[in-house]
Amino acid sequence: MARSVSYLTGSQLLSLKRRPNIAIIDVRDDERSYDGHISGSLHYASDTFSDKISNLIQEVKGKDTLVFHCALSQVRGPTCARKFANHLEEIKDDAGIKNILILERGFNGWEASGRPVCRCTDVPCKGASASN
Ligand SMILES: [Zn+2]
């Protein structure tokens, strides 16, 4: 039985984001460095995503909801989310992750709706939300 991957909207993400058990995974490539990002999001570029899946699993330990996105969430975001879901199937360990979601319309849609964009250069982004 394949794990399902579903979509959520920017406003759903905005309210979910307050929970501590959610991780946002940005799979854009170079764009992240000049377009800003969603605060607190992790960066796992799509071009090296497959190689880094185990790092990602380590990094999201204790989270139960992962939200993937790229610029538009049409190709890279959904592809990486499915790769991740398939990987959990293969290793037969769900790593405590209950929900694998994709942010509809991606980062561009997020920004276009006037939602908060972080422009820090910290790796990982600390997501200090005071200014958001
Ligand atoms: Zn940041």
PDB file of C-alpha atoms and ligand atoms in Angstrom:
ATOM      1  CA  MET A   1       0.000   0.000   0.000  1.00  0.00           C
ATOM      2  CA  ALA A   2       1.596   3.217  -1.101  1.00  0.00           C
ATOM      3  CA  ARG A   3       1.588   6.089   1.296  1.00  0.00           C
ATOM      4  CA  SER A   4      -0.489   8.917   0.093  1.00  0.00           C
ATOM      5  CA  VAL A   5       0.824  12.360  -0.484  1.00  0.00           C
ATOM      6  CA  SER A   6      -1.671  15.183  -0.428  1.00  0.00           C
ATOM      7  CA  TYR A   7      -1.803  18.921  -0.933  1.00  0.00           C
ATOM      8  CA  LEU A   8      -2.406  21.751   1.478  1.00  0.00           C
ATOM      9  CA  THR A   9      -2.979  25.419   0.811  1.00  0.00           C
ATOM     10  CA  GLY A  10      -0.896  28.346   1.957  1.00  0.00           C
ATOM     11  CA  SER A  11      -3.473  29.358   4.548  1.00  0.00           C
ATOM     12  CA  GLN A  12      -3.592  25.834   5.943  1.00  0.00           C
ATOM     13  CA  LEU A  13       0.176  25.871   6.180  1.00  0.00           C
ATOM     14  CA  LEU A  14       0.172  29.228   7.900  1.00  0.00           C
ATOM     15  CA  SER A  15      -1.936  27.841  10.733  1.00  0.00           C
ATOM     16  CA  LEU A  16      -0.128  24.477  10.865  1.00  0.00           C
ATOM     17  CA  LYS A  17       3.220  26.225  10.991  1.00  0.00           C
ATOM     18  CA  ARG A  18       2.644  27.193  14.606  1.00  0.00           C
ATOM     19  CA  ARG A  19       2.852  23.576  15.648  1.00  0.00           C
ATOM     20  CA  PRO A  20       6.283  22.332  16.669  1.00  0.00           C
ATOM     21  CA  ASN A  21       5.892  18.967  14.959  1.00  0.00           C
ATOM     22  CA  ILE A  22       5.888  20.203  11.393  1.00  0.00           C
ATOM     23  CA  ALA A  23       8.841  20.541   9.038  1.00  0.00           C
ATOM     24  CA  ILE A  24       8.794  22.478   5.776  1.00  0.00           C
ATOM     25  CA  ILE A  25      11.135  21.146   3.122  1.00  0.00           C
ATOM     26  CA  ASP A  26      12.146  23.517   0.366  1.00  0.00           C
ATOM     27  CA  VAL A  27      13.381  21.521  -2.629  1.00  0.00           C
ATOM     28  CA  ARG A  28      14.110  24.438  -4.929  1.00  0.00           C
ATOM     29  CA  ASP A  29      17.602  24.566  -6.272  1.00  0.00           C
ATOM     30  CA  ASP A  30      19.491  27.873  -6.572  1.00  0.00           C
ATOM     31  CA  GLU A  31      16.377  30.016  -6.343  1.00  0.00           C
ATOM     32  CA  ARG A  32      16.357  29.712  -2.577  1.00  0.00           C
ATOM     33  CA  SER A  33      19.475  31.810  -2.306  1.00  0.00           C
ATOM     34  CA  TYR A  34      18.014  34.831  -4.077  1.00  0.00           C
ATOM     35  CA  ASP A  35      14.240  34.558  -3.704  1.00  0.00           C
ATOM     36  CA  GLY A  36      13.935  34.170   0.064  1.00  0.00           C
ATOM     37  CA  HIS A  37      12.161  31.281   1.749  1.00  0.00           C
ATOM     38  CA  ILE A  38       9.443  30.314   4.191  1.00  0.00           C
ATOM     39  CA  SER A  39      10.824  30.895   7.664  1.00  0.00           C
ATOM     40  CA  GLY A  40      12.093  27.807   9.399  1.00  0.00           C
ATOM     41  CA  SER A  41      12.096  25.743   6.206  1.00  0.00           C
ATOM     42  CA  LEU A  42      14.826  23.205   5.554  1.00  0.00           C
ATOM     43  CA  HIS A  43      16.616  23.182   2.226  1.00  0.00           C
ATOM     44  CA  TYR A  44      17.041  19.916   0.341  1.00  0.00           C
ATOM     45  CA  ALA A  45      17.629  20.833  -3.289  1.00  0.00           C
ATOM     46  CA  SER A  46      15.816  18.586  -5.737  1.00  0.00           C
ATOM     47  CA  ASP A  47      18.940  17.806  -7.748  1.00  0.00           C
ATOM     48  CA  THR A  48      20.606  16.055  -4.797  1.00  0.00           C
ATOM     49  CA  PHE A  49      17.433  15.083  -2.956  1.00  0.00           C
ATOM     50  CA  SER A  50      17.710  11.323  -3.417  1.00  0.00           C
ATOM     51  CA  ASP A  51      21.239  11.260  -2.009  1.00  0.00           C
ATOM     52  CA  LYS A  52      20.192  13.142   1.078  1.00  0.00           C
ATOM     53  CA  ILE A  53      16.996  11.393   2.059  1.00  0.00           C
ATOM     54  CA  SER A  54      18.611   9.740   5.089  1.00  0.00           C
ATOM     55  CA  ASN A  55      19.974  13.093   6.293  1.00  0.00           C
ATOM     56  CA  LEU A  56      16.500  14.500   5.934  1.00  0.00           C
ATOM     57  CA  ILE A  57      14.999  11.675   7.999  1.00  0.00           C
ATOM     58  CA  GLN A  58      17.539  12.444  10.742  1.00  0.00           C
ATOM     59  CA  GLU A  59      16.862  16.131  10.587  1.00  0.00           C
ATOM     60  CA  VAL A  60      13.101  15.784  10.917  1.00  0.00           C
ATOM     61  CA  LYS A  61      13.208  13.358  13.809  1.00  0.00           C
ATOM     62  CA  GLY A  62      10.295  14.050  16.139  1.00  0.00           C
ATOM     63  CA  LYS A  63       8.220  15.767  13.453  1.00  0.00           C
ATOM     64  CA  ASP A  64       5.103  14.030  12.236  1.00  0.00           C
ATOM     65  CA  THR A  65       4.160  16.283   9.343  1.00  0.00           C
ATOM     66  CA  LEU A  66       6.377  17.192   6.426  1.00  0.00           C
ATOM     67  CA  VAL A  67       5.409  19.828   3.893  1.00  0.00           C
ATOM     68  CA  PHE A  68       7.324  19.856   0.612  1.00  0.00           C
ATOM     69  CA  HIS A  69       7.411  22.709  -1.830  1.00  0.00           C
ATOM     70  CA  CYS A  70       9.420  24.063  -4.737  1.00  0.00           C
ATOM     71  CA  ALA A  71       8.773  27.260  -6.702  1.00  0.00           C
ATOM     72  CA  LEU A  72       5.358  26.202  -8.043  1.00  0.00           C
ATOM     73  CA  SER A  73       4.994  22.755  -6.479  1.00  0.00           C
ATOM     74  CA  GLN A  74       4.240  21.296  -9.877  1.00  0.00           C
ATOM     75  CA  VAL A  75       7.257  19.117 -10.562  1.00  0.00           C
ATOM     76  CA  ARG A  76      10.096  19.149  -8.054  1.00  0.00           C
ATOM     77  CA  GLY A  77       7.998  19.444  -4.884  1.00  0.00           C
ATOM     78  CA  PRO A  78       5.618  16.563  -5.678  1.00  0.00           C
ATOM     79  CA  THR A  79       8.454  14.440  -7.072  1.00  0.00           C
ATOM     80  CA  CYS A  80      10.531  14.790  -3.919  1.00  0.00           C
ATOM     81  CA  ALA A  81       7.518  14.237  -1.658  1.00  0.00           C
ATOM     82  CA  ARG A  82       6.769  10.976  -3.486  1.00  0.00           C
ATOM     83  CA  LYS A  83      10.415   9.927  -3.414  1.00  0.00           C
ATOM     84  CA  PHE A  84      10.394  10.484   0.307  1.00  0.00           C
ATOM     85  CA  ALA A  85       7.150   8.532   0.769  1.00  0.00           C
ATOM     86  CA  ASN A  86       8.506   5.674  -1.358  1.00  0.00           C
ATOM     87  CA  HIS A  87      11.715   5.658   0.604  1.00  0.00           C
ATOM     88  CA  LEU A  88       9.823   5.226   3.887  1.00  0.00           C
ATOM     89  CA  GLU A  89       7.978   2.311   2.266  1.00  0.00           C
ATOM     90  CA  GLU A  90      11.234   0.725   1.197  1.00  0.00           C
ATOM     91  CA  ILE A  91      12.928   0.979   4.550  1.00  0.00           C
ATOM     92  CA  LYS A  92       9.682  -0.125   6.200  1.00  0.00           C
ATOM     93  CA  ASP A  93      10.030   2.526   8.831  1.00  0.00           C
ATOM     94  CA  ASP A  94       7.757   5.509   8.864  1.00  0.00           C
ATOM     95  CA  ALA A  95      10.177   7.435  11.094  1.00  0.00           C
ATOM     96  CA  GLY A  96       7.159   8.699  13.021  1.00  0.00           C
ATOM     97  CA  ILE A  97       5.969  10.668  10.018  1.00  0.00           C
ATOM     98  CA  LYS A  98       2.221  10.635   9.637  1.00  0.00           C
ATOM     99  CA  ASN A  99       1.592  13.236   6.967  1.00  0.00           C
ATOM    100  CA  ILE A 100       3.468  14.004   3.795  1.00  0.00           C
ATOM    101  CA  LEU A 101       2.057  17.107   2.201  1.00  0.00           C
ATOM    102  CA  ILE A 102       2.795  19.407  -0.712  1.00  0.00           C
ATOM    103  CA  LEU A 103       2.243  23.142  -0.540  1.00  0.00           C
ATOM    104  CA  GLU A 104      -0.102  24.119  -3.356  1.00  0.00           C
ATOM    105  CA  ARG A 105       1.337  26.753  -5.739  1.00  0.00           C
ATOM    106  CA  GLY A 106       4.707  26.462  -4.032  1.00  0.00           C
ATOM    107  CA  PHE A 107       6.863  29.269  -2.788  1.00  0.00           C
ATOM    108  CA  ASN A 108       5.799  31.601  -5.591  1.00  0.00           C
ATOM    109  CA  GLY A 109       2.145  31.224  -4.644  1.00  0.00           C
ATOM    110  CA  TRP A 110       3.030  31.709  -1.001  1.00  0.00           C
ATOM    111  CA  GLU A 111       4.873  34.916  -1.718  1.00  0.00           C
ATOM    112  CA  ALA A 112       2.245  36.154  -4.196  1.00  0.00           C
ATOM    113  CA  SER A 113      -0.436  35.873  -1.502  1.00  0.00           C
ATOM    114  CA  GLY A 114       1.606  38.186   0.673  1.00  0.00           C
ATOM    115  CA  ARG A 115       2.604  35.560   3.208  1.00  0.00           C
ATOM    116  CA  PRO A 116       5.771  36.080   5.230  1.00  0.00           C
ATOM    117  CA  VAL A 117       9.050  35.471   3.425  1.00  0.00           C
ATOM    118  CA  CYS A 118      12.320  35.099   5.324  1.00  0.00           C
ATOM    119  CA  ARG A 119      15.485  36.383   3.676  1.00  0.00           C
ATOM    120  CA  CYS A 120      18.039  35.250   6.204  1.00  0.00           C
ATOM    121  CA  THR A 121      21.172  33.466   5.051  1.00  0.00           C
ATOM    122  CA  ASP A 122      21.322  31.097   8.021  1.00  0.00           C
ATOM    123  CA  VAL A 123      21.690  27.412   7.294  1.00  0.00           C
ATOM    124  CA  PRO A 124      19.476  26.025   8.592  1.00  0.00           C
ATOM    125  CA  CYS A 125      17.028  28.897   8.791  1.00  0.00           C
ATOM    126  CA  LYS A 126      16.223  29.456  12.435  1.00  0.00           C
ATOM    127  CA  GLY A 127      12.813  30.707  11.518  1.00  0.00           C
ATOM    128  CA  ALA A 128      12.756  33.440  14.124  1.00  0.00           C
ATOM    129  CA  SER A 129       9.175  34.426  13.636  1.00  0.00           C
ATOM    130  CA  ALA A 130       9.249  37.759  15.478  1.00  0.00           C
ATOM    131  CA  SER A 131       9.362  39.690  12.221  1.00  0.00           C
ATOM    132  CA  ASN A 132       6.894  37.387  10.531  1.00  0.00           C
TER     133      ASN A 132
HETATM  134 ZN    ZN B   1      15.354  32.202   7.081  1.00  0.00          ZN
END
